[in-house]
Coordinates of C-alpha atoms in Angstrom, one line a residue:
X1 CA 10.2 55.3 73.4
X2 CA 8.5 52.3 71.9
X3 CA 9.6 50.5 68.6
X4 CA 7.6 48.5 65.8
X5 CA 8.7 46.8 62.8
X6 CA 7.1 47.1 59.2
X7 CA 7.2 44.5 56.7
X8 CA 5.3 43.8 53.8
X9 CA 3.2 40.6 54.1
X10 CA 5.1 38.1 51.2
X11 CA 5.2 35.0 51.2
X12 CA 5.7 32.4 53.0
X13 CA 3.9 33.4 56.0
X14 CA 6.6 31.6 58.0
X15 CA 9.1 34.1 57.3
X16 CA 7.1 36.9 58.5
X17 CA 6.1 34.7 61.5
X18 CA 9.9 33.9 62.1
X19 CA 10.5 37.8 62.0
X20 CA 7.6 38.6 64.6
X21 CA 8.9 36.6 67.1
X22 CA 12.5 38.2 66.4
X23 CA 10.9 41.2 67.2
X24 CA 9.4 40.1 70.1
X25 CA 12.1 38.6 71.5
X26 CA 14.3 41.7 70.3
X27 CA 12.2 44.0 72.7
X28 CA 10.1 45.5 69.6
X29 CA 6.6 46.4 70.8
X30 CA 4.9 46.3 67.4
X31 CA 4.8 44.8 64.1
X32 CA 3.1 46.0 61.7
X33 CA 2.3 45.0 58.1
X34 CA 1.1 46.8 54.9
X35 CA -2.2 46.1 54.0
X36 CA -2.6 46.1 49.6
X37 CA -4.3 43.3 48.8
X38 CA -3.4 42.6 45.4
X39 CA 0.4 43.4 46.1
X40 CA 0.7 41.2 48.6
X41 CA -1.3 38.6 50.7
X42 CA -4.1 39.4 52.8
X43 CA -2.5 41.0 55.9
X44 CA -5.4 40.2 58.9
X45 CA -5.0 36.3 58.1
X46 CA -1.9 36.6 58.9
X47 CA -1.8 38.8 62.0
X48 CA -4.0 36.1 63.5
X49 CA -0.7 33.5 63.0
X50 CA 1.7 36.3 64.5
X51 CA -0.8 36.6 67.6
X52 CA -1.0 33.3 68.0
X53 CA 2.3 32.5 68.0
X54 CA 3.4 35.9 69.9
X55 CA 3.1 36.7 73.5
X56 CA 2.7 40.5 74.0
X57 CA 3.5 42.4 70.6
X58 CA 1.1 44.4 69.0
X59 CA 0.2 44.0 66.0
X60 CA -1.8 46.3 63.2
X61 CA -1.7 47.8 59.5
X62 CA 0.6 50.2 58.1
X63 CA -2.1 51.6 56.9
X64 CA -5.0 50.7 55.8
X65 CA -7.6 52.6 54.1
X66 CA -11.7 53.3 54.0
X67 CA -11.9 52.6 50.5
X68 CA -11.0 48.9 49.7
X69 CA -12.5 47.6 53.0
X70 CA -16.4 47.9 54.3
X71 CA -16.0 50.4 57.7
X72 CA -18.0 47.9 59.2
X73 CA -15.9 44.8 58.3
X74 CA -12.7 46.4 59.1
X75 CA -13.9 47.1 62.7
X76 CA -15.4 43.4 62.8
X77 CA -11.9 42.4 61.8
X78 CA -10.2 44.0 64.6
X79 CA -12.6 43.3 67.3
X80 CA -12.6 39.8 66.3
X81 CA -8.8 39.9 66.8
X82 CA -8.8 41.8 70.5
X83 CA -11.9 38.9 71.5
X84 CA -9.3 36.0 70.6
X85 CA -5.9 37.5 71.4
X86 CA -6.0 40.5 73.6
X87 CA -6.2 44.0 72.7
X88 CA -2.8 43.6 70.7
X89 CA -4.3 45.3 67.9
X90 CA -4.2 49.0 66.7
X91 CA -5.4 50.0 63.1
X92 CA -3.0 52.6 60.8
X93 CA -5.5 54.1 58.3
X94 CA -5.0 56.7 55.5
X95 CA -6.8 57.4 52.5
X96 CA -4.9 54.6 50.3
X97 CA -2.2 54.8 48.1
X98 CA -1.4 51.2 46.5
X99 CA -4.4 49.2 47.6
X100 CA -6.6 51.7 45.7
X101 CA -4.6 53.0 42.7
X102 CA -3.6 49.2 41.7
X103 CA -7.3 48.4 41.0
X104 CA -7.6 51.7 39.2
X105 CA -9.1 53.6 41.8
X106 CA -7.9 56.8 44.0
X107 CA -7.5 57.9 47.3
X108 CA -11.0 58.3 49.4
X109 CA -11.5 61.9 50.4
X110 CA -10.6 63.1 54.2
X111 CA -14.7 63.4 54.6
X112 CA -15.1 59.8 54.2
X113 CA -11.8 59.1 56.3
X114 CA -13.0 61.0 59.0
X115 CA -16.8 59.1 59.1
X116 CA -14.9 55.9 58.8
X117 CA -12.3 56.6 61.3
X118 CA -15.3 57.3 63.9
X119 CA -17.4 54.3 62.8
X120 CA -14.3 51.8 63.2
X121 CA -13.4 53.0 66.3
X122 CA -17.0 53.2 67.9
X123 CA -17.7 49.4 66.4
X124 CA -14.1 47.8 67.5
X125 CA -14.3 49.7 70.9
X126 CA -17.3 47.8 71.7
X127 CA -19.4 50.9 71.4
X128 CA -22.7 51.8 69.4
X129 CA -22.5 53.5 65.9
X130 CA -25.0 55.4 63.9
X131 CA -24.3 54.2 60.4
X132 CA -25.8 54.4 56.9
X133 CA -29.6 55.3 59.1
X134 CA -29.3 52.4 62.1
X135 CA -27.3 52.2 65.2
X136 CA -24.9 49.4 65.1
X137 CA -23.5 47.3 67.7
X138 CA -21.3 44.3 67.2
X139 CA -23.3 41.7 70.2
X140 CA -20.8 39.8 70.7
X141 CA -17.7 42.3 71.4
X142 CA -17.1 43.3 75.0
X143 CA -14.5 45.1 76.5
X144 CA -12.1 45.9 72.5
X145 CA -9.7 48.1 72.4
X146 CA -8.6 50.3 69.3
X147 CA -6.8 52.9 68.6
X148 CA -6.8 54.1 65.2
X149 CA -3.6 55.9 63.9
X150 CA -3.7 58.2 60.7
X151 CA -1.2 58.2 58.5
X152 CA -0.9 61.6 56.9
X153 CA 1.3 64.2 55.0
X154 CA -0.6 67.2 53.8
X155 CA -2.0 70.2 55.6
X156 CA -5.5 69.1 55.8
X157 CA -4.7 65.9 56.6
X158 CA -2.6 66.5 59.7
X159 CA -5.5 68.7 61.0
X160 CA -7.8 65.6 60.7
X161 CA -5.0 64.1 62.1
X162 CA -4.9 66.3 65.0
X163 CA -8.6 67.3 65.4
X164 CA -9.5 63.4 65.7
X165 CA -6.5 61.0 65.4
X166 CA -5.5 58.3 69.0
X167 CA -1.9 59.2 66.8
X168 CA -0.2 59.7 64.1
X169 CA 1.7 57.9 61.6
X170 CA 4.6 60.1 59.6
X171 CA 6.0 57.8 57.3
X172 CA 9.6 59.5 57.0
X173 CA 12.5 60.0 59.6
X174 CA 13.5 63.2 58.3
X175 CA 13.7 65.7 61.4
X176 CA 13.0 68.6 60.4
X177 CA 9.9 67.4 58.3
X178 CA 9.0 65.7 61.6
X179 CA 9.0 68.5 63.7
X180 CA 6.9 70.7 61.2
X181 CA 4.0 67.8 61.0
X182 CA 3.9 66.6 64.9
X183 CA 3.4 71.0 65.4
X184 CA 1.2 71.2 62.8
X185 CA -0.8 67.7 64.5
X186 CA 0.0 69.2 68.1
X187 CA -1.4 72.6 67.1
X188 CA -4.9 71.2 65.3
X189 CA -5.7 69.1 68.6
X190 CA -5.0 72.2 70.8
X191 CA -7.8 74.7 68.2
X192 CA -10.0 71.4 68.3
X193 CA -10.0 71.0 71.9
X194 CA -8.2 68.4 72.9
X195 CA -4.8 67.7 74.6
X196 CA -2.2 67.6 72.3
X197 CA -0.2 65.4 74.8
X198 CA -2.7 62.6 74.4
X199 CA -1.8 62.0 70.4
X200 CA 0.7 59.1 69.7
X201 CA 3.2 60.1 67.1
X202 CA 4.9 57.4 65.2
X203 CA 8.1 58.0 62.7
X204 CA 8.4 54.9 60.4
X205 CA 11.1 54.8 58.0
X206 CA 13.5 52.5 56.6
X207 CA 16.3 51.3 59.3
X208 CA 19.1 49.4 58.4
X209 CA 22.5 49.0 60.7
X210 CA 26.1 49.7 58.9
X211 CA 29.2 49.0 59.6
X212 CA 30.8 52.5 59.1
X213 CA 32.4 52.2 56.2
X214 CA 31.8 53.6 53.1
X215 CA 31.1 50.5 50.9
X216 CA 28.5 49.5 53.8
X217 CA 26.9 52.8 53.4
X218 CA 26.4 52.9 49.7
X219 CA 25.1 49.2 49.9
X220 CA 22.2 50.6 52.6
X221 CA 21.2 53.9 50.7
X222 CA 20.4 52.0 47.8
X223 CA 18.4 49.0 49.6
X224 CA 16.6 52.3 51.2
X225 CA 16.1 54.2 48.2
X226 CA 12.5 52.8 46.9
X227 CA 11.4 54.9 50.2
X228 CA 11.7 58.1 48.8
X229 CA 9.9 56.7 45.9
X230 CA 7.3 55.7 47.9
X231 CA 7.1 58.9 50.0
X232 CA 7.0 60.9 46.3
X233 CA 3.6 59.3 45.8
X234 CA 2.4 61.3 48.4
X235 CA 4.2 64.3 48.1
X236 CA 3.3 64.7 44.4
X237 CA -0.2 64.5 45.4
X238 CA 0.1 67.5 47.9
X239 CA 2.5 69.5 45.1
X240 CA -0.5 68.8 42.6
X241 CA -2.8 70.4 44.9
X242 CA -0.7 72.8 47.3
X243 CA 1.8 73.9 44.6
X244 CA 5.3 74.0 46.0
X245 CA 5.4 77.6 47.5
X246 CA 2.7 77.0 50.3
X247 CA 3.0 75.9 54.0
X248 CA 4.5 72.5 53.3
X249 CA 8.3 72.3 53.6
X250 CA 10.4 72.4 50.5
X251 CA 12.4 69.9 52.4
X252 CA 9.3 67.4 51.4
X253 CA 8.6 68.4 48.4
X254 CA 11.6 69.6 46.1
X255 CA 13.3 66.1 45.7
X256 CA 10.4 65.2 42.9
X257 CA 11.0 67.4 40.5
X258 CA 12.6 64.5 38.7
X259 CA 10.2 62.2 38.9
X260 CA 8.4 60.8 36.2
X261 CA 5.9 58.1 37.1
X262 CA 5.5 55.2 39.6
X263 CA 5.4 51.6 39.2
X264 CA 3.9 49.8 41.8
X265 CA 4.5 46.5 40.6
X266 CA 8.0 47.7 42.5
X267 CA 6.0 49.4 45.2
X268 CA 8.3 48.9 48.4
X269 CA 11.0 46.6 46.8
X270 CA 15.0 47.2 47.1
X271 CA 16.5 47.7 43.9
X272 CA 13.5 49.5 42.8
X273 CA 13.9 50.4 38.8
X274 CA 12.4 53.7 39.1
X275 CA 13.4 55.6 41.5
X276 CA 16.8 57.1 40.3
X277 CA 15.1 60.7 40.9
X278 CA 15.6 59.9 44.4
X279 CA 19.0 61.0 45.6
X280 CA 21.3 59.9 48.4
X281 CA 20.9 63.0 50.9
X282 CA 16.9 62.0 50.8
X283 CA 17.6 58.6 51.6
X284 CA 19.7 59.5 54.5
X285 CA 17.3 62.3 55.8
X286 CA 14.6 60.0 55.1
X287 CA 15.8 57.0 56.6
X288 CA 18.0 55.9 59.4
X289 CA 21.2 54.6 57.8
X290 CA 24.3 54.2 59.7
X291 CA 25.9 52.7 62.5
X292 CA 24.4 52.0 66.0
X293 CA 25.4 54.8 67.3
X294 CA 24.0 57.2 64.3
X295 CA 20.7 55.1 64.8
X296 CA 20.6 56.3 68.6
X297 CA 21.5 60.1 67.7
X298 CA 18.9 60.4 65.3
X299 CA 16.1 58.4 67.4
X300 CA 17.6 60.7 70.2
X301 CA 16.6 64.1 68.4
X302 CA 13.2 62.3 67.3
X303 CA 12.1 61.4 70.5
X304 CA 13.1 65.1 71.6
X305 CA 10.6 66.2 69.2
X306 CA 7.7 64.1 70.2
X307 CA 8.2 60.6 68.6
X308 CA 6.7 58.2 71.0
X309 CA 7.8 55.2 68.5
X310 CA 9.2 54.8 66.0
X311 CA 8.7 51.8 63.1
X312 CA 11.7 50.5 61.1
X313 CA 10.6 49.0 57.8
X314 CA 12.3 45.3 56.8
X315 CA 12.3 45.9 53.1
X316 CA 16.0 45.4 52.4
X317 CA 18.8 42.5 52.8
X318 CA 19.7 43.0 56.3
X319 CA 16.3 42.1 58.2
X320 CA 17.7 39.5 61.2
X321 CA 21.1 41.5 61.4
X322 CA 19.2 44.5 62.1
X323 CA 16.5 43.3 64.5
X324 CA 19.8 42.0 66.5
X325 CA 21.6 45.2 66.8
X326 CA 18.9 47.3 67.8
X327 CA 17.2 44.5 70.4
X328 CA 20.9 44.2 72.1
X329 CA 21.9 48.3 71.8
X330 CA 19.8 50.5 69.8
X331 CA 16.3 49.5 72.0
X332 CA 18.3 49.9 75.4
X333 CA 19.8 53.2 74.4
X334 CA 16.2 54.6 74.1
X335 CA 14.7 53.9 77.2
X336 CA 14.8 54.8 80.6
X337 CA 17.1 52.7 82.4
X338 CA 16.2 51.5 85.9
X339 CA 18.4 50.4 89.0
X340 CA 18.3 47.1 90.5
X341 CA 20.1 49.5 93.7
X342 CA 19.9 53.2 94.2

């Protein structure tokens, strides 16, 4: 099982540089960033610095989206990246939530996701594109790499996912949600053709290391609770069109029927105003609270399911404390362990 880290790209960059190369060090094998440009800074400026001053992490966007970006650009972007550093990219796309509804717009349709998913990956994989009546080639890219990730939640969404996704971005640790999506993914490659087996599935959520007592616990579920904030945005978009009596689990969608609105001016900060709706069972499904051990159990039955990685998001108090506990235990736990003497 591989493991990334998610952070949001604040300032100063040399924080998020100092927590890259805690990763690294840590055993993580990617580090990704959000990319919503008015939020925060402007993530691929500063991938370049954590390439640069990285050795083999991967690094890529969690997610970005075909709406505020040219397709074209984007793909530059990442080429440019694999041409200087190595293919240590990979690109998490969806159709936008903050980068496009802070400037007033809304998410891009899963028609124009799809078009842009195959135009980015044709451009940064060195390859030819037919695009807007020409066939494009970058001239100077040889030999990029990308895979492109989709991040996704509703039905039709995880059948684009499955039908043309390199894998698959499920932004919440719950398990039985995840096993309902990476089927529904698994079972849209098989009806499209392809081998399910080949599609990367990546749980990110929220980690954050306790030390079993109860104070300790409290103290994490509320530094975790803006995720099932952030999660709602999603879900009320799929209850808004699916209603909640369709195909998607109630265990998604029944925790917003308190919510009232969203402020992204919080988006993805502890302490988050707004998002008393959110109660404490969510948080814990959603995220992975606890001590080390409860972090390996629950990893355990995610990886059981099909998780090939999963991506702990930063956004809380105890950033260094838990990059520590899972680089010297968690990580280990995880992998297959090899003899020096059989």
């Amino acid at each position: 099982m591989d493991f990334g880290v998610v952070v949001q790209v604040n300032p100063p960059v040399s924080r998020i540089l100092s927590l890259a190369k805690q990763a690294e060090e840590h055993g993580f094998n990617y580090f990704w960033t959000y990319d919503s440009h008015i939020l925060w800074m402007e993530p691929y400026v500063v991938h370049s610095q954590i390439l640069s001053n990285t050795h083999r992490i991967n690094v890529g966007t969690m997610v970005t989206n075909p709406a505020t970006r040219d397709w074209t650009v984007t793909a530059s972007t990442f080429a440019t990246l694999n041409a200087h550093f190595g293919n240590r990219t990979i690109c998490g796309i969806g159709r936008g939530d903050s980068a496009v509804r802070v400037s007033g717009g809304k998410p891009t349709s899963l028609g124009d996701l799809r078009e842009a998913i195959h135009v980015i990956r044709e451009l940064a994989n060195s390859r030819p594109v037919e695009h807007n009546g020409a066939t494009l080639r970058f001239p100077w890219s040889h030999g990029s790499e990308l895979d492109l990730w989709v991040g996704a939640y509703g039905p039709l969404a995880l059948k684009l996912t499955g039908e043309i996704g390199d894998g698959f971005i499920l932004q919440c640790a719950d398990v039985d949600i995840a096993r309902w999506m990476i089927a529904t993914v698994r079972s849209a490659a098989a009806k499209a053709g392809r081998d399910p087996e080949t599609i990367k599935f990546c749980v990110a959520a929220p980690m954050y290391i306790t030390d079993g007592t109860d104070a300790s616990r409290r103290h994490a579920i509320d530094q975790c609770r803006w995720f099932g904030g952030m999660v709602g945005n999603h879900v009320a978009d799929i209850v808004a069109k699916y209603g909640t009596d369709g195909e998607v689990p109630r265990a998604l969608t029944d925790y917003i029927a308190g919510r009232t609105g969203y402020d992204y001016n919080e988006h993805g900060k502890a302490n988050n105003s707004h998002v008393d709706f959110v109660p404490d069972d969510i948080v814990e499904r959603f995220c992975l609270i606890g001590t080390r051990e409860e972090h390996q159990q629950k990893l355990a039955e995610l990886k059981a399911l099909g998780a090939d990685q999963f991506a702990g998001y930063l956004d809380h108090d105890n950033k260094e404390e838990t990059l520590r506990v899972y680089g010297e235990t968690v990580i280990p736990a995880l992998q297959t362990q090899i003899t020096a003497k059989a």
